[in-house]
Amino acid sequence: MRRSFKFLLRPTVKQQIMLTAMLDDHRALYNAALQERREAYHRAKISIRYGDQSAQLKEIRTDDPAGQGRWSFTSQQQTLRRLNKAFEAFFRRVKAGQTPGYPRFKGRGWFDTVTFVEGDGAKWDCQPRHPSATFVKLHGIGQVRVHQHRPVRGRVKQVEVKREGSRWYVVVSCDDVPAVPLPATGREIGVDMGVVHFATASEPIAGVTDEHGHIPNPRYLKTAEQELAAAQRAYAGTKRGSKRRRKAAQKIGRLHRAVARQRSDHAHKTALALVRSVDMIAVEDLRIANMTKSPKAKPDPEQAGVFLANGAAAKAGLNNEPSGRGLGVFLGILAHKAESAGRELIPVNPANTSRTCPQCGHASGDNRKVQADFACVACGCTANADVVGASNIKRAGLVLRDASAA
């Protein structure tokens, strides 16, 4: 498997200045390469490729030894590859008839990552005999101390330096990471992603769910809403370009990053507890992007320029639930942990899973007239709607597993 390990960096003040300069120079290279592609196509209809721009790096570094010339050659190639991927994605969306999204120039604060190749521009654990600390050696920066809180497994391929606010991180990408299968438990569950609860399991799991199978929803974004609103009001009252405005923006960023870390921590702990407790997990195959879409405008056929009510306000409140809880993040983390532990994770079509009776199989919207309660109109079965959904997801997951085995 290929896995990434993220650690906090502990750079000195001088190293922080150099890291910032490195980001600025790579951002300038990215923008210059983008400008070259734009101008070549607009003026002469010539398409410039990655190979063309990579061949110019040697001359660029020679002409600017105090700027571009002081950084790793391969890291600059990675920056050009990053731009090339943006163009490839642009053309792919054009062919698919989707919204294209032409690659943009990166302003200050919008380019926060530089990628190195292990052994060529970066060296992970460059002081292996150091008794108590880990260091990563970066070309042009030196040896930077790493707060390594867990071991790195596999073969290191890439080293990525990332800035998040005032903090610096290193992301180590490794190949050939061995799986560590967990002992079998003989249990299978289905997991329904809810609105009131974070998720619901088809059966209670000690240390993970309550007695009904519900995983509580911590609502970290809701808890921080008042502080965020106050910080945003303070930002709105500042003058554009002022020092107070920059500090207010930094505070808003700190609050959002704190919420993101809380959500990530909750997702990791919940996913790990599920993976340790069961052998097979059936989950809803959710399309988060579709769940958070705003409804289309409804023009009034009788009045030009007037639109009918389309429920956008109510949908905006509902959109906050999947994004506020980080459902996509949780499902991605659960998939990675299940693969590492040798567990089965089976995505199931979520259509009508909470409207189908688990006893007689009758599916109807009348079975669930309210959010929490399920009452079958055919056989009279009553239960919690989320538990019903989780049970049906488990049943569908077992059917898919048996079908694939056959």
Tab-separated table of C-alpha atoms in Angstrom:
chain	number	residue	atom	x	y	z
A	1	MET	CA	0.000	0.000	0.000
A	2	ARG	CA	0.950	3.658	-0.346
A	3	ARG	CA	0.443	5.741	2.758
A	4	SER	CA	1.276	9.256	3.937
A	5	PHE	CA	2.464	10.258	7.398
A	6	LYS	CA	2.021	13.848	8.542
A	7	PHE	CA	4.210	15.404	11.247
A	8	LEU	CA	4.643	18.842	12.753
A	9	LEU	CA	7.903	20.622	11.927
A	10	ARG	CA	9.898	22.568	14.539
A	11	PRO	CA	11.920	25.023	12.403
A	12	THR	CA	14.086	27.751	13.897
A	13	VAL	CA	13.253	31.391	13.183
A	14	LYS	CA	15.873	31.512	10.433
A	15	GLN	CA	14.521	28.304	8.918
A	16	GLN	CA	10.973	29.712	8.956
A	17	ILE	CA	12.205	32.708	6.957
A	18	MET	CA	13.899	30.397	4.462
A	19	LEU	CA	10.835	28.165	4.196
A	20	THR	CA	8.669	31.205	3.443
A	21	ALA	CA	11.153	32.368	0.793
A	22	MET	CA	11.094	28.891	-0.745
A	23	LEU	CA	7.298	28.982	-1.025
A	24	ASP	CA	7.424	32.457	-2.597
A	25	ASP	CA	9.983	31.399	-5.205
A	26	HIS	CA	8.066	28.238	-6.107
A	27	ARG	CA	4.873	30.287	-6.346
A	28	ALA	CA	6.649	32.712	-8.698
A	29	LEU	CA	7.813	29.763	-10.830
A	30	TYR	CA	4.269	28.356	-10.953
A	31	ASN	CA	2.780	31.717	-11.981
A	32	ALA	CA	5.481	32.338	-14.607
A	33	ALA	CA	4.901	28.895	-16.135
A	34	LEU	CA	1.150	29.526	-16.199
A	35	GLN	CA	1.678	32.918	-17.846
A	36	GLU	CA	3.921	31.352	-20.486
A	37	ARG	CA	1.270	28.785	-21.369
A	38	ARG	CA	-1.457	31.432	-21.564
A	39	GLU	CA	0.556	33.804	-23.747
A	40	ALA	CA	1.778	31.066	-26.098
A	41	TYR	CA	-1.752	29.887	-26.765
A	42	HIS	CA	-3.362	33.336	-27.029
A	43	ARG	CA	-0.705	34.765	-29.342
A	44	ALA	CA	0.315	31.810	-31.528
A	45	LYS	CA	-2.089	28.941	-30.611
A	46	ILE	CA	0.888	26.937	-29.346
A	47	SER	CA	0.395	24.423	-26.542
A	48	ILE	CA	3.346	24.237	-24.165
A	49	ARG	CA	3.875	20.981	-22.289
A	50	TYR	CA	5.613	20.054	-19.059
A	51	GLY	CA	8.687	18.802	-20.909
A	52	ASP	CA	9.138	22.157	-22.641
A	53	GLN	CA	9.062	24.083	-19.380
A	54	SER	CA	11.178	21.586	-17.458
A	55	ALA	CA	13.912	21.958	-20.089
A	56	GLN	CA	14.076	25.700	-19.301
A	57	LEU	CA	14.784	25.162	-15.598
A	58	LYS	CA	18.561	24.906	-16.009
A	59	GLU	CA	18.740	28.279	-17.745
A	60	ILE	CA	16.355	29.867	-15.224
A	61	ARG	CA	18.457	28.669	-12.307
A	62	THR	CA	21.656	29.931	-13.947
A	63	ASP	CA	20.181	33.394	-14.552
A	64	ASP	CA	18.808	33.662	-10.985
A	65	PRO	CA	21.290	31.928	-8.640
A	66	ALA	CA	20.181	33.903	-5.556
A	67	GLY	CA	16.496	33.101	-6.207
A	68	GLN	CA	15.446	30.031	-8.150
A	69	GLY	CA	18.967	28.632	-8.185
A	70	ARG	CA	19.130	28.029	-4.442
A	71	TRP	CA	16.314	25.479	-4.311
A	72	SER	CA	16.105	21.835	-5.291
A	73	PHE	CA	15.873	21.187	-9.026
A	74	THR	CA	13.522	18.233	-8.555
A	75	SER	CA	11.217	20.241	-6.263
A	76	GLN	CA	10.880	22.819	-9.043
A	77	GLN	CA	10.057	20.019	-11.453
A	78	GLN	CA	7.331	18.895	-9.041
A	79	THR	CA	5.904	22.433	-9.064
A	80	LEU	CA	5.773	22.371	-12.875
A	81	ARG	CA	4.133	18.934	-12.748
A	82	ARG	CA	1.559	20.392	-10.377
A	83	LEU	CA	0.666	23.007	-13.001
A	84	ASN	CA	0.591	20.330	-15.696
A	85	LYS	CA	-1.890	18.281	-13.648
A	86	ALA	CA	-4.095	21.357	-13.300
A	87	PHE	CA	-4.185	21.723	-17.093
A	88	GLU	CA	-4.840	18.019	-17.609
A	89	ALA	CA	-7.780	18.240	-15.210
A	90	PHE	CA	-9.020	21.340	-17.050
A	91	PHE	CA	-9.024	19.603	-20.430
A	92	ARG	CA	-10.618	16.491	-18.956
A	93	ARG	CA	-13.515	18.554	-17.583
A	94	VAL	CA	-13.887	20.348	-20.931
A	95	LYS	CA	-14.211	17.020	-22.763
A	96	ALA	CA	-16.683	15.729	-20.172
A	97	GLY	CA	-18.886	18.800	-20.536
A	98	GLN	CA	-18.331	19.867	-16.936
A	99	THR	CA	-17.497	23.319	-15.600
A	100	PRO	CA	-13.862	23.626	-16.801
A	101	GLY	CA	-12.209	25.793	-14.140
A	102	TYR	CA	-9.158	27.220	-15.900
A	103	PRO	CA	-5.956	27.108	-13.752
A	104	ARG	CA	-5.494	30.271	-11.724
A	105	PHE	CA	-2.527	32.356	-10.712
A	106	LYS	CA	-1.522	31.776	-7.097
A	107	GLY	CA	-1.571	34.848	-4.902
A	108	ARG	CA	0.244	35.177	-1.600
A	109	GLY	CA	-1.260	32.738	0.855
A	110	TRP	CA	-2.620	30.469	-1.900
A	111	PHE	CA	0.525	28.426	-2.502
A	112	ASP	CA	1.504	26.540	0.648
A	113	THR	CA	3.090	23.261	-0.481
A	114	VAL	CA	6.426	22.222	-1.982
A	115	THR	CA	7.123	18.596	-2.898
A	116	PHE	CA	10.585	17.012	-2.759
A	117	VAL	CA	11.845	13.666	-4.035
A	118	GLU	CA	13.406	11.548	-1.330
A	119	GLY	CA	17.162	11.375	-1.798
A	120	ASP	CA	17.181	14.220	-4.334
A	121	GLY	CA	16.432	17.484	-2.566
A	122	ALA	CA	15.265	15.934	0.710
A	123	LYS	CA	16.453	13.291	3.116
A	124	TRP	CA	14.081	11.865	5.700
A	125	ASP	CA	15.568	10.969	9.110
A	126	CYS	CA	18.932	12.434	8.114
A	127	GLN	CA	20.335	11.810	11.607
A	128	PRO	CA	19.249	8.232	12.339
A	129	ARG	CA	21.633	7.937	15.299
A	130	HIS	CA	20.221	10.948	17.107
A	131	PRO	CA	18.971	9.606	20.446
A	132	SER	CA	15.800	11.664	20.907
A	133	ALA	CA	14.817	13.607	17.774
A	134	THR	CA	14.068	13.180	14.081
A	135	PHE	CA	15.311	15.580	11.412
A	136	VAL	CA	14.498	16.046	7.736
A	137	LYS	CA	17.125	17.596	5.473
A	138	LEU	CA	15.762	20.007	2.853
A	139	HIS	CA	17.873	21.457	0.056
A	140	GLY	CA	18.445	25.163	0.710
A	141	ILE	CA	16.976	24.968	4.242
A	142	GLY	CA	19.120	22.536	6.187
A	143	GLN	CA	18.170	20.013	8.829
A	144	VAL	CA	14.739	20.774	10.294
A	145	ARG	CA	13.543	19.108	13.450
A	146	VAL	CA	10.405	16.938	13.178
A	147	HIS	CA	7.891	16.170	15.924
A	148	GLN	CA	7.538	12.498	14.985
A	149	HIS	CA	4.720	10.989	17.031
A	150	ARG	CA	4.513	7.610	15.275
A	151	PRO	CA	6.848	5.399	13.246
A	152	VAL	CA	7.112	5.705	9.467
A	153	ARG	CA	6.623	2.396	7.678
A	154	GLY	CA	7.438	1.426	4.135
A	155	ARG	CA	9.843	3.019	1.668
A	156	VAL	CA	9.918	6.834	1.633
A	157	LYS	CA	9.276	8.199	-1.887
A	158	GLN	CA	8.317	11.852	-1.463
A	159	VAL	CA	8.658	14.519	1.211
A	160	GLU	CA	6.153	17.365	1.146
A	161	VAL	CA	6.541	20.574	3.155
A	162	LYS	CA	3.256	22.292	3.931
A	163	ARG	CA	2.334	25.554	5.644
A	164	GLU	CA	-0.934	25.798	7.571
A	165	GLY	CA	-1.318	29.225	9.095
A	166	SER	CA	1.709	29.783	11.295
A	167	ARG	CA	2.552	26.069	11.508
A	168	TRP	CA	4.757	23.988	9.246
A	169	TYR	CA	4.209	20.296	8.525
A	170	VAL	CA	6.039	17.563	6.670
A	171	VAL	CA	4.062	14.871	4.837
A	172	VAL	CA	6.056	11.710	4.109
A	173	SER	CA	4.643	9.530	1.293
A	174	CYS	CA	5.726	5.901	1.446
A	175	ASP	CA	5.414	2.892	-0.868
A	176	ASP	CA	5.268	-0.775	0.129
A	177	VAL	CA	3.639	-0.040	3.481
A	178	PRO	CA	2.775	-3.460	4.920
A	179	ALA	CA	-0.765	-4.191	6.033
A	180	VAL	CA	-1.233	-5.214	9.660
A	181	PRO	CA	-4.265	-7.542	9.698
A	182	LEU	CA	-6.261	-7.565	12.907
A	183	PRO	CA	-7.644	-10.783	14.416
A	184	ALA	CA	-11.094	-11.831	13.236
A	185	THR	CA	-14.084	-10.864	15.381
A	186	GLY	CA	-16.889	-12.664	13.536
A	187	ARG	CA	-19.036	-9.510	13.410
A	188	GLU	CA	-20.519	-7.565	10.488
A	189	ILE	CA	-22.297	-4.241	10.725
A	190	GLY	CA	-23.966	-1.645	8.584
A	191	VAL	CA	-23.402	2.067	9.211
A	192	ASP	CA	-25.990	4.718	8.383
A	193	MET	CA	-24.740	8.319	8.244
A	194	GLY	CA	-27.439	10.378	9.945
A	195	VAL	CA	-28.379	13.992	10.534
A	196	VAL	CA	-29.152	14.059	14.254
A	197	HIS	CA	-26.469	11.486	15.077
A	198	PHE	CA	-23.048	11.342	13.476
A	199	ALA	CA	-23.738	7.751	12.421
A	200	THR	CA	-25.721	4.721	13.507
A	201	ALA	CA	-24.528	1.118	13.562
A	202	SER	CA	-26.864	-1.805	12.939
A	203	GLU	CA	-25.994	-3.106	16.405
A	204	PRO	CA	-24.426	-1.500	19.488
A	205	ILE	CA	-20.628	-1.638	19.759
A	206	ALA	CA	-19.045	-1.199	23.179
A	207	GLY	CA	-16.946	1.939	23.456
A	208	VAL	CA	-18.149	3.302	20.104
A	209	THR	CA	-21.939	3.653	20.181
A	210	ASP	CA	-24.626	4.049	22.828
A	211	GLU	CA	-27.056	1.266	23.692
A	212	HIS	CA	-29.117	2.029	20.575
A	213	GLY	CA	-26.176	1.959	18.169
A	214	HIS	CA	-25.893	5.725	17.738
A	215	ILE	CA	-22.502	7.426	17.430
A	216	PRO	CA	-22.867	10.904	18.968
A	217	ASN	CA	-22.414	13.972	16.807
A	218	PRO	CA	-19.903	16.350	18.480
A	219	ARG	CA	-20.930	19.374	16.302
A	220	TYR	CA	-17.574	21.131	16.569
A	221	LEU	CA	-18.519	23.769	13.984
A	222	LYS	CA	-21.729	24.570	15.852
A	223	THR	CA	-19.760	25.026	19.080
A	224	ALA	CA	-17.368	27.468	17.424
A	225	GLU	CA	-20.040	29.421	15.508
A	226	GLN	CA	-20.336	32.303	17.975
A	227	GLU	CA	-16.587	32.829	18.198
A	228	LEU	CA	-16.313	32.584	14.418
A	229	ALA	CA	-19.118	35.101	13.933
A	230	ALA	CA	-17.410	37.559	16.298
A	231	ALA	CA	-14.087	37.130	14.475
A	232	GLN	CA	-15.761	37.656	11.099
A	233	ARG	CA	-17.518	40.810	12.316
A	234	ALA	CA	-14.183	42.137	13.536
A	235	TYR	CA	-12.661	41.360	10.146
A	236	ALA	CA	-15.478	43.149	8.321
A	237	GLY	CA	-14.796	46.313	10.325
A	238	THR	CA	-11.138	46.574	9.338
A	239	LYS	CA	-9.591	48.541	6.503
A	240	ARG	CA	-8.455	46.649	3.423
A	241	GLY	CA	-4.672	46.155	3.425
A	242	SER	CA	-4.235	47.120	7.096
A	243	LYS	CA	-2.322	45.197	9.741
A	244	ARG	CA	-5.499	44.787	11.821
A	245	ARG	CA	-7.245	43.183	8.856
A	246	ARG	CA	-4.397	40.704	8.400
A	247	LYS	CA	-4.482	39.775	12.095
A	248	ALA	CA	-8.280	39.386	12.012
A	249	ALA	CA	-8.000	37.082	8.996
A	250	GLN	CA	-5.364	35.012	10.780
A	251	LYS	CA	-7.684	34.574	13.758
A	252	ILE	CA	-10.499	33.332	11.522
A	253	GLY	CA	-8.066	30.881	9.935
A	254	ARG	CA	-6.943	29.613	13.348
A	255	LEU	CA	-10.530	28.946	14.405
A	256	HIS	CA	-11.344	27.043	11.217
A	257	ARG	CA	-8.161	24.983	11.472
A	258	ALA	CA	-8.974	24.118	15.080
A	259	VAL	CA	-12.402	22.844	14.025
A	260	ALA	CA	-10.828	20.859	11.177
A	261	ARG	CA	-8.363	19.217	13.582
A	262	GLN	CA	-11.192	18.323	15.972
A	263	ARG	CA	-13.221	16.751	13.168
A	264	SER	CA	-10.193	14.823	11.929
A	265	ASP	CA	-9.395	13.555	15.427
A	266	HIS	CA	-12.987	12.386	15.934
A	267	ALA	CA	-13.028	10.693	12.523
A	268	HIS	CA	-9.755	8.850	13.182
A	269	LYS	CA	-10.829	7.616	16.628
A	270	THR	CA	-14.284	6.527	15.464
A	271	ALA	CA	-12.981	4.757	12.367
A	272	LEU	CA	-10.259	2.960	14.322
A	273	ALA	CA	-12.760	1.749	16.933
A	274	LEU	CA	-15.074	0.406	14.219
A	275	VAL	CA	-12.260	-1.357	12.375
A	276	ARG	CA	-11.036	-3.008	15.559
A	277	SER	CA	-14.522	-4.243	16.479
A	278	VAL	CA	-15.852	-5.859	13.290
A	279	ASP	CA	-14.719	-7.792	10.209
A	280	MET	CA	-17.040	-6.249	7.624
A	281	ILE	CA	-18.453	-2.728	7.464
A	282	ALA	CA	-21.156	-1.800	4.972
A	283	VAL	CA	-21.490	1.965	4.496
A	284	GLU	CA	-23.599	4.282	2.370
A	285	ASP	CA	-22.016	5.158	-0.969
A	286	LEU	CA	-22.661	8.873	-0.499
A	287	ARG	CA	-22.062	11.618	-3.059
A	288	ILE	CA	-21.147	14.476	-0.759
A	289	ALA	CA	-20.928	17.012	-3.591
A	290	ASN	CA	-24.501	16.230	-4.636
A	291	MET	CA	-25.738	16.392	-1.037
A	292	THR	CA	-24.411	19.932	-0.598
A	293	LYS	CA	-25.597	21.381	-3.910
A	294	SER	CA	-27.825	24.430	-3.818
A	295	PRO	CA	-31.208	24.037	-5.531
A	296	LYS	CA	-31.600	25.530	-8.981
A	297	ALA	CA	-33.323	28.876	-9.329
A	298	LYS	CA	-36.960	28.815	-10.474
A	299	PRO	CA	-37.775	31.737	-12.776
A	300	ASP	CA	-41.356	33.011	-12.580
A	301	PRO	CA	-42.920	32.373	-16.012
A	302	GLU	CA	-45.283	35.297	-15.563
A	303	GLN	CA	-42.785	37.957	-14.419
A	304	ALA	CA	-39.439	38.532	-16.040
A	305	GLY	CA	-36.557	38.796	-13.576
A	306	VAL	CA	-38.614	37.345	-10.710
A	307	PHE	CA	-37.892	33.961	-9.156
A	308	LEU	CA	-40.140	31.584	-7.266
A	309	ALA	CA	-39.322	30.118	-3.870
A	310	ASN	CA	-37.073	27.050	-4.238
A	311	GLY	CA	-36.244	26.193	-0.620
A	312	ALA	CA	-32.670	27.499	-0.884
A	313	ALA	CA	-32.661	28.843	2.687
A	314	ALA	CA	-33.736	25.526	4.181
A	315	LYS	CA	-31.317	23.618	1.949
A	316	ALA	CA	-28.463	25.890	3.053
A	317	GLY	CA	-29.025	24.831	6.658
A	318	LEU	CA	-29.128	21.165	5.660
A	319	ASN	CA	-25.928	21.577	3.615
A	320	ASN	CA	-24.051	22.473	6.801
A	321	GLU	CA	-24.626	18.983	8.237
A	322	PRO	CA	-22.477	16.876	5.833
A	323	SER	CA	-19.783	19.539	5.543
A	324	GLY	CA	-19.841	20.492	9.223
A	325	ARG	CA	-19.359	16.886	10.331
A	326	GLY	CA	-16.807	16.039	7.665
A	327	LEU	CA	-18.608	12.963	6.323
A	328	GLY	CA	-16.326	12.719	3.307
A	329	VAL	CA	-13.254	12.919	5.533
A	330	PHE	CA	-14.614	10.192	7.816
A	331	LEU	CA	-15.465	7.803	4.972
A	332	GLY	CA	-12.013	8.285	3.445
A	333	ILE	CA	-10.269	7.627	6.768
A	334	LEU	CA	-12.467	4.575	7.382
A	335	ALA	CA	-11.537	3.154	3.965
A	336	HIS	CA	-7.798	3.594	4.637
A	337	LYS	CA	-7.946	2.034	8.096
A	338	ALA	CA	-10.043	-0.876	6.874
A	339	GLU	CA	-7.540	-1.601	4.092
A	340	SER	CA	-4.592	-1.419	6.499
A	341	ALA	CA	-6.299	-3.761	8.952
A	342	GLY	CA	-7.452	-6.276	6.354
A	343	ARG	CA	-11.134	-5.515	6.938
A	344	GLU	CA	-13.879	-5.441	4.309
A	345	LEU	CA	-15.519	-2.098	3.539
A	346	ILE	CA	-18.497	-2.420	1.192
A	347	PRO	CA	-20.203	0.709	-0.221
A	348	VAL	CA	-23.965	0.321	-0.630
A	349	ASN	CA	-26.454	2.352	-2.642
A	350	PRO	CA	-28.249	4.400	0.039
A	351	ALA	CA	-31.532	4.748	-1.899
A	352	ASN	CA	-34.560	3.831	0.278
A	353	THR	CA	-32.450	2.139	2.954
A	354	SER	CA	-34.307	4.012	5.720
A	355	ARG	CA	-37.731	3.595	4.071
A	356	THR	CA	-37.664	-0.183	3.593
A	357	CYS	CA	-39.101	-2.396	6.295
A	358	PRO	CA	-36.462	-4.821	7.630
A	359	GLN	CA	-39.141	-7.452	8.343
A	360	CYS	CA	-41.484	-7.519	5.342
A	361	GLY	CA	-39.390	-5.568	2.808
A	362	HIS	CA	-42.106	-3.018	1.998
A	363	ALA	CA	-40.541	0.221	0.715
A	364	SER	CA	-42.533	3.438	0.918
A	365	GLY	CA	-42.033	7.061	1.837
A	366	ASP	CA	-45.001	6.707	4.201
A	367	ASN	CA	-42.915	4.372	6.369
A	368	ARG	CA	-40.872	7.349	7.538
A	369	LYS	CA	-43.022	10.438	7.947
A	370	VAL	CA	-40.741	11.996	10.581
A	371	GLN	CA	-36.966	12.104	10.972
A	372	ALA	CA	-36.490	9.730	13.896
A	373	ASP	CA	-39.293	7.156	13.701
A	374	PHE	CA	-39.975	4.294	11.291
A	375	ALA	CA	-43.405	2.699	11.125
A	376	CYS	CA	-44.161	0.222	8.338
A	377	VAL	CA	-47.607	0.794	6.851
A	378	ALA	CA	-47.750	-2.820	5.649
A	379	CYS	CA	-46.819	-4.921	8.683
A	380	GLY	CA	-46.770	-2.371	11.518
A	381	CYS	CA	-43.072	-2.792	12.378
A	382	THR	CA	-41.782	0.184	14.384
A	383	ALA	CA	-38.175	1.137	15.107
A	384	ASN	CA	-35.707	3.982	15.002
A	385	ALA	CA	-35.309	5.096	11.382
A	386	ASP	CA	-31.506	5.280	11.559
A	387	VAL	CA	-31.262	1.758	13.010
A	388	VAL	CA	-33.540	0.502	10.228
A	389	GLY	CA	-31.310	2.173	7.656
A	390	ALA	CA	-28.181	0.623	9.169
A	391	SER	CA	-29.797	-2.841	9.206
A	392	ASN	CA	-30.786	-2.583	5.551
A	393	ILE	CA	-27.294	-1.358	4.651
A	394	LYS	CA	-25.792	-4.368	6.429
A	395	ARG	CA	-28.116	-6.746	4.576
A	396	ALA	CA	-27.266	-5.152	1.226
A	397	GLY	CA	-23.549	-5.300	2.039
A	398	LEU	CA	-23.737	-9.037	2.804
A	399	VAL	CA	-25.564	-9.646	-0.482
A	400	LEU	CA	-22.896	-7.737	-2.422
A	401	ARG	CA	-20.121	-9.615	-0.647
A	402	ASP	CA	-21.674	-12.999	-1.428
A	403	ALA	CA	-22.283	-11.980	-5.035
A	404	SER	CA	-18.667	-10.932	-5.532
A	405	ALA	CA	-17.433	-14.146	-3.926
A	406	ALA	CA	-19.572	-16.203	-6.285
